[in-house]
Each structure stands twice: as C-alpha cells, then as structure tokens.
XYZ file of N, CA and C in Angstrom:
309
model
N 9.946 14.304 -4.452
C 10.287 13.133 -3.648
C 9.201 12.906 -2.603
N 8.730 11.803 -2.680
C 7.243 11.670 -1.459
C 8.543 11.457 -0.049
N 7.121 11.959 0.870
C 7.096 11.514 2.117
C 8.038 10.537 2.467
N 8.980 10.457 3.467
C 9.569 9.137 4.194
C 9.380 9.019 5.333
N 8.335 9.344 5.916
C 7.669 9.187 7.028
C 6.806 7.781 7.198
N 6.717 7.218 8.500
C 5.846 5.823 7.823
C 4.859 5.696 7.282
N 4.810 5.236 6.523
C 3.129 5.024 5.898
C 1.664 4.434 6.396
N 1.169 5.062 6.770
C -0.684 4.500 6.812
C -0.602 3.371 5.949
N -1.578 2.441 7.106
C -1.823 0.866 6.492
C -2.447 1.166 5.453
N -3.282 1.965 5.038
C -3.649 2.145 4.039
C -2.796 2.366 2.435
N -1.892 2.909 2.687
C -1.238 3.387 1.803
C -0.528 1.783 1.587
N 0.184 1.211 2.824
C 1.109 0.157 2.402
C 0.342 -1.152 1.427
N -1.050 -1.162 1.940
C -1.848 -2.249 1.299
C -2.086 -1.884 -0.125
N -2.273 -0.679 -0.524
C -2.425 -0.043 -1.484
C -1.413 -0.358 -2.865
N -0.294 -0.098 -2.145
C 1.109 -0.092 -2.866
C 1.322 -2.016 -3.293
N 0.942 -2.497 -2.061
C 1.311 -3.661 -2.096
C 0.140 -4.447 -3.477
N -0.894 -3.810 -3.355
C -2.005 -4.281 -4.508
C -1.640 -4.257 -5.707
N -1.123 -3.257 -5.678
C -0.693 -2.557 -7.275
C 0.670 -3.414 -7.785
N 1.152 -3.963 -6.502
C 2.515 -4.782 -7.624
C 1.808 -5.271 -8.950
N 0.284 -5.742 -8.509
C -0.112 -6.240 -10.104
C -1.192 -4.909 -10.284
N -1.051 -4.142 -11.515
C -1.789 -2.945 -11.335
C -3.216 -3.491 -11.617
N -4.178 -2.308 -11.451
C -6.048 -2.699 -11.142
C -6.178 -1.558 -10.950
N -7.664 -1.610 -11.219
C -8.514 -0.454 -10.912
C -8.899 -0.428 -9.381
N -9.574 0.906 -9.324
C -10.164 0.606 -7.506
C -11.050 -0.200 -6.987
N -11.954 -1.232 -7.603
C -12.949 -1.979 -7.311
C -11.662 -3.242 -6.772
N -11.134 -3.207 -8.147
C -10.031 -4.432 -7.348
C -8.740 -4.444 -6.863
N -8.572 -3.365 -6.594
C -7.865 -2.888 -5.298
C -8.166 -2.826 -3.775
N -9.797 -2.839 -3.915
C -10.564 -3.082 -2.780
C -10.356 -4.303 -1.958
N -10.946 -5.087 -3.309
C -11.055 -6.494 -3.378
C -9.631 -7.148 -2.791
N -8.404 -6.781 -3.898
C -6.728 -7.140 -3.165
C -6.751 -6.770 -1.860
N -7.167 -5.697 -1.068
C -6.297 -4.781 -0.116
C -7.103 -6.277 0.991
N -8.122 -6.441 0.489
C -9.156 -7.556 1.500
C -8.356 -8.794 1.754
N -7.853 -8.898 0.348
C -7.300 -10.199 0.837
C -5.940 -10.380 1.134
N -5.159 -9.347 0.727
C -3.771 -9.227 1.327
C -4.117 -9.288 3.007
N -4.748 -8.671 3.249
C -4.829 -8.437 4.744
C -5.579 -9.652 5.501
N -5.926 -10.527 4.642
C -6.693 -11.549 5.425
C -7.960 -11.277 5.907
N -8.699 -10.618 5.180
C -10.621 -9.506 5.299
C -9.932 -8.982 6.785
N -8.753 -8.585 7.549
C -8.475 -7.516 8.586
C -8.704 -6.439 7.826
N -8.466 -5.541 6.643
C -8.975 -4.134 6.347
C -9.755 -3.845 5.006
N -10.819 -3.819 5.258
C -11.469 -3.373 4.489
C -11.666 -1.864 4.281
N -11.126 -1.215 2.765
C -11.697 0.129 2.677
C -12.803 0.371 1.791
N -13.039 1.180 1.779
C -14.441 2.237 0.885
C -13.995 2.984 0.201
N -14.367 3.697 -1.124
C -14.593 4.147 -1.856
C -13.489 5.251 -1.613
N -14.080 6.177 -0.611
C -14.117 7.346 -0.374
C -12.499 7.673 -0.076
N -12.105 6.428 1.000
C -11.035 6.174 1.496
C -9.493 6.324 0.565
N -9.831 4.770 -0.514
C -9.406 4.005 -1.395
C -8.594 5.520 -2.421
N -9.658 6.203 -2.716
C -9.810 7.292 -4.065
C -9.104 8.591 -2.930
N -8.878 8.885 -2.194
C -8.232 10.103 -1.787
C -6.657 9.522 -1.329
N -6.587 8.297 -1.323
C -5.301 8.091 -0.735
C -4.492 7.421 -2.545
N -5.161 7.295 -3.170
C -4.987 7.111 -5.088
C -4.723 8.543 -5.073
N -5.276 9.450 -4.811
C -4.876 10.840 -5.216
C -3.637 11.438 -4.709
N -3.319 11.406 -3.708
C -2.572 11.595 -2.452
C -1.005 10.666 -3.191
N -1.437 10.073 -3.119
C -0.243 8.527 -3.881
C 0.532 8.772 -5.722
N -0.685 9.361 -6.030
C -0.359 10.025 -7.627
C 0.344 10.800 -7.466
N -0.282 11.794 -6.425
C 0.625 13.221 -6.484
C 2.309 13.712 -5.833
N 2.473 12.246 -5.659
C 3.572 11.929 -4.634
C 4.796 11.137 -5.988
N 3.767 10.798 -6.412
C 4.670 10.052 -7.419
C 4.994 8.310 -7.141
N 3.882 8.064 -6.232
C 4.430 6.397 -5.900
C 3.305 5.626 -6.704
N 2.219 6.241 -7.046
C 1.335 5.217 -8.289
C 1.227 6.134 -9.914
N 0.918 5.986 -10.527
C 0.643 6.427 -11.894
C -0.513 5.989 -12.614
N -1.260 6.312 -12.886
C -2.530 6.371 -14.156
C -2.319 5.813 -15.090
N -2.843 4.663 -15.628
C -2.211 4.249 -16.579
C -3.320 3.791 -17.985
N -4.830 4.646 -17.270
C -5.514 4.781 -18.326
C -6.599 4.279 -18.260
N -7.817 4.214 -19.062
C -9.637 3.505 -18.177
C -9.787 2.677 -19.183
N -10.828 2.237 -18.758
C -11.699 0.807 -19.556
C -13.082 1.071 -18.761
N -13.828 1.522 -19.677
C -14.469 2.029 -19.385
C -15.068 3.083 -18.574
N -15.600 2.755 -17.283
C -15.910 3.675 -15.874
C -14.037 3.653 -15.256
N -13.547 2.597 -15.409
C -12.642 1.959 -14.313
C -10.911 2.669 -14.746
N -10.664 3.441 -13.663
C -9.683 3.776 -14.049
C -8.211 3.130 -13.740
N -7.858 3.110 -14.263
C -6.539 1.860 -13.888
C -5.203 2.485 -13.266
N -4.522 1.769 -12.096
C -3.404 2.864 -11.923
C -2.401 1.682 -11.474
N -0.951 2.096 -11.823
C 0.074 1.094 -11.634
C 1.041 1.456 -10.786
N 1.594 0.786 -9.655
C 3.094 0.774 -8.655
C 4.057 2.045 -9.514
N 4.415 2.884 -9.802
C 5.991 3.322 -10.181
C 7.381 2.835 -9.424
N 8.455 3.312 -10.019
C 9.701 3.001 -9.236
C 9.737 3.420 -8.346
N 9.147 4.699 -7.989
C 9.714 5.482 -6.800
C 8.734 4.607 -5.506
N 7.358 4.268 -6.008
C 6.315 3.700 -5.158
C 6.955 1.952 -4.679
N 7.621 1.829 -5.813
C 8.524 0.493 -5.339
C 9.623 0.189 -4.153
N 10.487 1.380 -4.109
C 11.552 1.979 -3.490
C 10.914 2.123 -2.138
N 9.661 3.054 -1.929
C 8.821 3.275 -0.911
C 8.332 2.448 -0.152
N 7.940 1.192 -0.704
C 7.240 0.100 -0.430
C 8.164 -0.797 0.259
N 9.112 -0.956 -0.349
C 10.606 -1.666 0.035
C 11.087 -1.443 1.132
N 11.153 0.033 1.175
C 11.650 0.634 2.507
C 10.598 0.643 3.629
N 9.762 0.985 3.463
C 8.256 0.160 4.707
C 8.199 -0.961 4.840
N 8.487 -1.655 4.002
C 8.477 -3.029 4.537
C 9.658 -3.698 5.180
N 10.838 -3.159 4.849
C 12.253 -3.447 6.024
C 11.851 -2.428 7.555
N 11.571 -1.353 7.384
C 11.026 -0.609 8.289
C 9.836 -1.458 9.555
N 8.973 -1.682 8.600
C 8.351 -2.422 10.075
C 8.726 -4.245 10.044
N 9.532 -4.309 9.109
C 10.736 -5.963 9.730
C 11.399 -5.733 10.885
N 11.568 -4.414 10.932
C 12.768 -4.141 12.409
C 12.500 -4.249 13.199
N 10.938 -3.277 12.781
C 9.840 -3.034 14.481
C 9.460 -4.743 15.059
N 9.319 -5.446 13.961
C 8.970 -6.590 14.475
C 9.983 -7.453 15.452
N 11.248 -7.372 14.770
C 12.239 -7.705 15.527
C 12.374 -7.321 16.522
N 12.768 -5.895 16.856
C 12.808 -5.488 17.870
C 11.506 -5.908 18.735
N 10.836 -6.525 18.766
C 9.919 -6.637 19.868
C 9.670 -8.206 19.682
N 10.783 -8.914 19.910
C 10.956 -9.914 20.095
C 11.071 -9.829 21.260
N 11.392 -8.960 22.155
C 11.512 -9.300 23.541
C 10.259 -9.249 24.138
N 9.463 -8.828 23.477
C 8.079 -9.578 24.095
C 8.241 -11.113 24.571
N 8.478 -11.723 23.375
C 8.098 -12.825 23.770
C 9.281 -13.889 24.637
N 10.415 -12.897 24.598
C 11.348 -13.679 25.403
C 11.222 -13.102 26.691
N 10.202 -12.647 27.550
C 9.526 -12.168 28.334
C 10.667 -10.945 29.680
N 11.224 -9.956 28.132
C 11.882 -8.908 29.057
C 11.238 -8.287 29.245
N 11.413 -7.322 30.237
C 10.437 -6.550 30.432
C 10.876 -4.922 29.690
C-alpha cells in the first residue's frame, strides 16, 4: 500500500500526466503544461520519482518503443491521485479566509 502522506508536486503532476499514459520525454512535456510552464522537471528528477511511483504501485510499465519506455496511471495511483486532489480542495477552502480578510 503506498504512502498516504501528501504528495510532492512532483509526484501529483506526474500521476496527473499519466491519466493518458507516455513515456518520460512526454511526461515532461505534460507535467509543463498541466502546470502552465510553472514546473518544469529534468530527467534526473522525472526517472527517480517513475521509480519511486512503480515501486509503490501507483504507475506500472507498460512496455518500450524503442529507447522510450512507456508507463501507465494504475488503480491504486488513481485512488491516490483522487485523494490528493480532494486533499488540497480543502486546503484551498479552508483558506478562504484569506480573502474574506480574517485574520
């Protein structure tokens, strides 16, 4: 059972790429534009948190074409994703009182 601790932006952009699965070049490319070019990762980054994510059981391998190895969302990475993303819906809510200027 992975982690239920919150997830590194990294990881959430990650997860969120893969709803349509890709290799890491265009996972790069997704994570860029999900985020609006706010996060750009590297290589180095991208490929240890793919490893990290496999071994957890929230992405899966799903085979190469050529150099490019391809990896896809699982259920459990779905479930995960789901739950981070109601997770920081709350945080957002809750800090609505920002702007209704409580202190």
């Amino acid at each position: 059972m992975p982690d239920q601790s919150p997830m590194t932006e990294a990881m959430y952009y990650i997860l969120l790429s893969l709803l349509r699965p890709g290799h890491g070049y265009g996972m790069m490319q997704r994570v860029k534009e999900l985020s609006g070019g706010r996060l750009e990762m590297g290589p180095g980054t991208l490929y240890g948190v793919l490893a990290r994510m496999n071994r957890e059981g929230l992405i899966a391998f799903t085979g190469e074409e050529g150099r490019r190895k391809n990896y896809a969302i699982t259920e459990t990475g779905r479930t995960a994703l789901l739950a981070e993303y109601r997770r920081l819906k709350r945080l957002v809510a809750d800090g609505t009182l920002l702007e209704e200027g409580e202190p």
